């Protein structure tokens, strides 16, 4: 009877250990996705801030592909309105779209979404000077 009991306890503990290993791996993967998502969001935001600083400082906003710690940022600027077309005294209004991803295609985002660890974040700002 003791051998049967010992064997049952060993099998039960092995199953419990396997379950804990699977749950722990899932938690680590989820944490990694969360970290990569936050990294991509703040990279996209920094690209938008860069473009807004150019728009406010130089009066010109040009698109670019930037790299930041393994994340690629694609920034696009478009003039939405200029001069007094909408309202008297209005300056130039730009729409800035900043997209950050961790797997770019040809050095630009959006990238290769087929990868299991692909992360992409997009930030759109409207600024006036």
Backbone as CSV, one residue per row, in Angstrom:
resi,resn,N_x,N_y,N_z,CA_x,CA_y,CA_z,C_x,C_y,C_z
1,UNK,0.824,-1.204,0.000,0.000,0.000,0.000,0.860,1.257,0.000
2,UNK,1.980,1.210,0.653,2.864,2.370,0.750,3.446,2.739,-0.612
3,UNK,3.792,1.751,-1.430,4.351,2.026,-2.755,3.322,2.701,-3.639
4,UNK,2.086,2.244,-3.617,1.017,2.844,-4.418,0.789,4.285,-3.978
5,UNK,0.761,4.531,-2.680,0.567,5.891,-2.156,1.724,6.793,-2.557
6,UNK,2.937,6.316,-2.438,4.112,7.106,-2.793,4.116,7.422,-4.281
7,UNK,3.762,6.448,-5.106,3.706,6.664,-6.546,2.648,7.706,-6.908
8,UNK,1.496,7.643,-6.275,0.437,8.628,-6.508,0.910,10.031,-6.123
9,UNK,1.577,10.170,-4.998,2.059,11.486,-4.551,3.112,12.022,-5.523
10,UNK,3.996,11.166,-5.995,5.029,11.600,-6.945,4.394,12.083,-8.251
11,UNK,3.411,11.350,-8.769,2.732,11.749,-10.013,1.969,13.053,-9.804
12,UNK,1.289,13.194,-8.675,0.534,14.421,-8.397,1.474,15.622,-8.284
13,UNK,2.596,15.478,-7.620,3.548,16.581,-7.499,4.192,16.928,-8.841
14,UNK,4.448,15.924,-9.672,4.995,16.188,-11.007,3.995,16.964,-11.860
15,UNK,2.725,16.599,-11.791,1.684,17.324,-12.535,1.562,18.757,-12.041
16,UNK,1.618,18.959,-10.742,1.553,20.297,-10.166,2.755,21.125,-10.605
17,UNK,3.938,20.526,-10.623,5.138,21.232,-11.081,5.043,21.639,-12.545
18,UNK,4.512,20.765,-13.382,4.342,21.084,-14.803,3.344,22.225,-14.984
19,UNK,2.258,22.190,-14.230,1.261,23.260,-14.301,1.874,24.598,-13.895
20,UNK,2.657,24.612,-12.834,3.294,25.853,-12.374,4.271,26.372,-13.427
21,UNK,4.995,25.483,-14.087,5.938,25.901,-15.127,5.209,26.536,-16.313
22,UNK,4.074,25.968,-16.711,3.302,26.520,-17.832,2.734,27.890,-17.468
23,UNK,2.166,28.025,-16.289,1.588,29.309,-15.865,2.677,30.367,-15.747
24,UNK,3.826,30.007,-15.205,4.932,30.943,-15.059,5.432,31.422,-16.420
25,UNK,5.539,30.516,-17.381,5.954,30.896,-18.736,4.961,31.843,-19.382
26,UNK,3.679,31.595,-19.183,2.650,32.495,-19.720,2.725,33.874,-19.098
27,UNK,2.983,33.935,-17.813,3.120,35.224,-17.134,4.321,35.999,-17.664
28,UNK,5.424,35.320,-17.883,6.616,35.994,-18.397,6.399,36.489,-19.819
29,UNK,5.716,35.708,-20.633,5.422,36.134,-22.003,4.505,37.344,-22.007
30,UNK,3.475,37.328,-21.168,2.573,38.469,-21.074,3.287,39.721,-20.603
31,UNK,4.187,39.577,-19.670,4.970,40.709,-19.186,5.861,41.269,-20.287
32,UNK,6.448,40.395,-21.097,7.284,40.830,-22.208,6.465,41.600,-23.245
33,UNK,5.259,41.103,-23.571,4.392,41.821,-24.511,4.011,43.199,-23.972
34,UNK,3.738,43.272,-22.692,3.383,44.549,-22.074,4.551,45.524,-22.144
35,UNK,5.745,45.057,-21.857,6.941,45.898,-21.910,7.198,46.381,-23.333
36,UNK,7.103,45.489,-24.317,7.314,45.885,-25.714,6.250,46.858,-26.200
37,UNK,5.005,46.679,-25.741,3.944,47.610,-26.114,4.195,48.996,-25.551
38,UNK,4.620,49.077,-24.299,4.928,50.371,-23.688,6.121,51.015,-24.385
39,UNK,7.134,50.217,-24.712,8.306,50.748,-25.412,7.907,51.320,-26.775
40,UNK,7.048,50.612,-27.503,6.608,51.087,-28.816,5.752,52.348,-28.685
41,UNK,4.883,52.410,-27.672,4.044,53.602,-27.487,4.909,54.830,-27.229
42,UNK,5.857,54.710,-26.309,6.682,55.872,-25.986,7.630,56.227,-27.125
43,UNK,8.037,55.262,-27.926,8.833,55.568,-29.115,7.981,56.339,-30.128
44,UNK,6.731,55.923,-30.331,5.834,56.640,-31.248,5.575,58.052,-30.735
45,UNK,5.401,58.184,-29.448,5.178,59.516,-28.869,6.409,60.409,-29.052
46,UNK,7.597,59.845,-28.873,8.802,60.651,-29.059,8.949,61.085,-30.517
47,UNK,8.544,60.238,-31.461,8.561,60.639,-32.866,7.602,61.785,-33.139
48,UNK,6.429,61.748,-32.527,5.467,62.839,-32.689,6.000,64.124,-32.056
49,UNK,6.647,64.011,-30.905,7.228,65.192,-30.260,8.347,65.787,-31.107
50,UNK,9.162,64.914,-31.718,10.225,65.387,-32.600,9.644,66.177,-33.769
51,UNK,8.599,65.629,-34.405,7.981,66.310,-35.546,7.305,67.607,-35.112
52,UNK,6.651,67.619,-33.944,6.003,68.843,-33.456,7.041,69.916,-33.152
53,UNK,8.184,69.530,-32.588,9.246,70.502,-32.314,9.757,71.102,-33.616
54,UNK,9.889,70.291,-34.664,10.296,70.822,-35.964,9.239,71.755,-36.534
55,UNK,7.972,71.381,-36.395,6.892,72.218,-36.924,6.844,73.560,-36.194
56,UNK,6.946,73.527,-34.882,6.879,74.776,-34.111,8.155,75.597,-34.261
57,UNK,9.305,74.939,-34.286,10.581,75.656,-34.326,10.921,76.204,-35.697
58,UNK,10.854,75.375,-36.731,11.271,75.777,-38.084,10.101,76.185,-38.963
59,UNK,8.907,75.835,-38.555,7.757,76.072,-39.422,7.684,75.044,-40.543
60,UNK,8.452,73.971,-40.433,8.443,72.923,-41.453,8.376,71.579,-40.756
61,UNK,7.584,70.699,-41.307,7.444,69.370,-40.723,7.622,68.355,-41.843
62,UNK,8.670,67.552,-41.725,8.948,66.559,-42.758,8.899,65.171,-42.145
63,UNK,8.520,64.213,-42.929,8.493,62.833,-42.463,9.900,62.260,-42.373
64,UNK,10.040,61.217,-41.568,11.346,60.582,-41.402,11.168,59.188,-40.823
65,UNK,12.198,58.381,-40.972,12.275,57.084,-40.295,13.405,57.179,-39.286
66,UNK,13.070,56.962,-38.023,14.034,57.099,-36.936,14.210,55.756,-36.246
67,UNK,15.316,55.591,-35.548,15.557,54.365,-34.785,15.835,54.743,-33.334
68,UNK,15.249,53.965,-32.414,15.425,54.230,-30.988,15.420,52.906,-30.233
69,UNK,16.571,52.459,-29.759,16.698,51.243,-28.943,16.024,50.018,-29.554
70,UNK,16.280,49.742,-30.797,15.717,48.563,-31.438,14.288,48.734,-31.926
71,UNK,13.762,49.934,-31.807,12.410,50.229,-32.286,12.520,51.231,-33.423
72,UNK,11.800,50.995,-34.498,11.807,51.909,-35.634,10.568,52.798,-35.554
73,UNK,10.760,54.088,-35.837,9.678,55.062,-35.780,9.535,55.688,-37.157
74,UNK,8.353,55.598,-37.742,8.059,56.246,-39.018,7.145,57.432,-38.746
75,UNK,7.608,58.621,-39.117,6.866,59.850,-38.862,6.421,60.429,-40.198
76,UNK,5.144,60.788,-40.282,4.596,61.425,-41.482,3.886,62.710,-41.069
77,UNK,4.079,63.767,-41.854,3.443,65.056,-41.581,2.640,65.477,-42.803
78,UNK,1.504,66.060,-42.549,0.674,66.582,-43.644,0.073,67.905,-43.199
79,UNK,0.072,68.888,-44.087,-0.543,70.183,-43.788,-2.049,70.020,-43.926
80,UNK,-2.756,70.301,-42.836,-4.212,70.187,-42.842,-4.860,71.480,-43.305
81,UNK,-4.393,72.608,-42.786,-4.917,73.917,-43.172,-3.807,74.934,-42.989
82,UNK,-3.880,76.014,-43.745,-2.863,77.052,-43.647,-3.484,78.421,-43.862
83,UNK,-2.878,79.424,-43.235,-3.331,80.797,-43.415,-4.722,81.027,-42.885
84,UNK,-5.446,81.876,-43.556,-6.790,82.267,-43.126,-7.878,81.454,-43.813
85,UNK,-7.567,80.254,-44.278,-8.546,79.436,-44.985,-9.687,78.986,-44.085
86,UNK,-9.414,78.791,-42.800,-10.428,78.293,-41.892,-10.895,79.387,-40.951
87,UNK,-9.967,80.152,-40.418,-10.291,81.155,-39.403,-9.268,82.274,-39.509
88,UNK,-9.696,83.509,-39.309,-8.782,84.644,-39.375,-7.696,84.503,-38.318
89,UNK,-6.466,84.746,-38.711,-5.345,84.667,-37.783,-4.811,83.268,-37.574
90,UNK,-5.342,82.313,-38.300,-4.916,80.929,-38.141,-3.549,80.729,-38.775
91,UNK,-2.695,79.993,-38.095,-1.391,79.652,-38.657,-1.510,78.409,-39.520
92,UNK,-0.471,77.620,-39.521,-0.474,76.369,-40.268,-0.810,75.231,-39.314
93,UNK,-1.693,74.348,-39.741,-2.069,73.186,-38.936,-1.511,71.946,-39.612
94,UNK,-0.754,71.153,-38.838,-0.182,69.909,-39.331,-0.839,68.733,-38.639
95,UNK,-1.007,67.651,-39.370,-1.390,66.375,-38.776,-0.145,65.497,-38.796
96,UNK,0.277,65.094,-37.613,1.491,64.295,-37.464,1.076,62.873,-37.094
97,UNK,1.535,61.896,-37.871,1.281,60.484,-37.581,2.622,59.813,-37.327
98,UNK,2.774,59.278,-36.133,4.010,58.610,-35.746,3.687,57.148,-35.433
99,UNK,4.334,56.237,-36.157,4.112,54.799,-35.984,5.429,54.149,-35.570
100,UNK,5.392,53.412,-34.471,6.582,52.707,-33.989,6.323,51.207,-34.017
101,UNK,7.327,50.436,-34.432,7.202,48.977,-34.456,8.565,48.347,-34.187
102,UNK,8.552,47.081,-33.849,9.804,46.391,-33.547,10.269,45.472,-34.676
103,UNK,9.516,45.374,-35.767,9.926,44.560,-36.917,9.564,45.307,-38.200
104,UNK,10.354,46.345,-38.550,10.010,47.145,-39.730,10.244,46.392,-41.035
105,UNK,9.587,46.857,-42.079,9.798,46.327,-43.420,10.493,47.423,-44.214
106,UNK,11.655,47.127,-44.745,12.470,48.081,-45.509,12.744,49.337,-44.688
107,UNK,12.937,49.185,-43.389,13.294,50.299,-42.524,12.159,51.224,-42.146
108,UNK,10.909,50.807,-42.378,9.768,51.667,-42.068,8.641,50.856,-41.436
109,UNK,7.819,51.550,-40.669,6.630,50.949,-40.060,5.409,51.401,-40.841
110,UNK,4.329,50.657,-40.898,4.082,49.382,-40.245,4.970,48.302,-40.816
111,UNK,5.234,47.335,-39.967,6.203,46.313,-40.314,5.585,44.963,-40.585
112,UNK,6.353,43.926,-40.291,5.951,42.557,-40.553,5.112,42.026,-39.387
113,UNK,3.803,42.093,-39.541,2.892,41.670,-38.469,2.782,40.159,-38.362
114,UNK,3.459,39.431,-39.233,3.356,37.969,-39.204,4.134,37.369,-38.040
115,UNK,5.066,38.110,-37.473,5.861,37.589,-36.365,5.037,37.491,-35.095
116,UNK,5.350,36.504,-34.287,4.588,36.287,-33.054,4.840,37.381,-32.031
117,UNK,5.989,38.040,-32.078,6.322,39.069,-31.097,6.204,40.479,-31.654
118,UNK,5.489,40.651,-32.769,5.366,41.959,-33.399,4.538,42.899,-32.542
119,UNK,5.042,44.132,-32.374,4.340,45.160,-31.610,4.362,46.443,-32.431
120,UNK,3.221,47.119,-32.488,3.118,48.384,-33.213,2.206,49.327,-32.448
121,UNK,2.601,50.580,-32.364,1.766,51.609,-31.748,1.786,52.830,-32.657
122,UNK,0.641,53.520,-32.748,0.516,54.704,-33.601,-0.048,55.858,-32.779
123,UNK,0.556,57.033,-32.955,0.121,58.238,-32.280,-0.153,59.285,-33.361
124,UNK,-1.301,59.952,-33.280,-1.654,61.008,-34.231,-1.865,62.297,-33.447
125,UNK,-1.123,63.325,-33.850,-1.250,64.654,-33.225,-1.654,65.670,-34.286
126,UNK,-2.373,66.683,-33.850,-2.678,67.836,-34.686,-2.086,69.044,-33.984
127,UNK,-1.175,69.740,-34.671,-0.499,70.889,-34.061,-0.667,72.109,-34.946
128,UNK,-0.590,73.281,-34.323,-0.730,74.547,-35.045,0.450,75.435,-34.687
129,UNK,0.913,76.169,-35.664,1.948,77.175,-35.423,1.481,78.495,-35.960
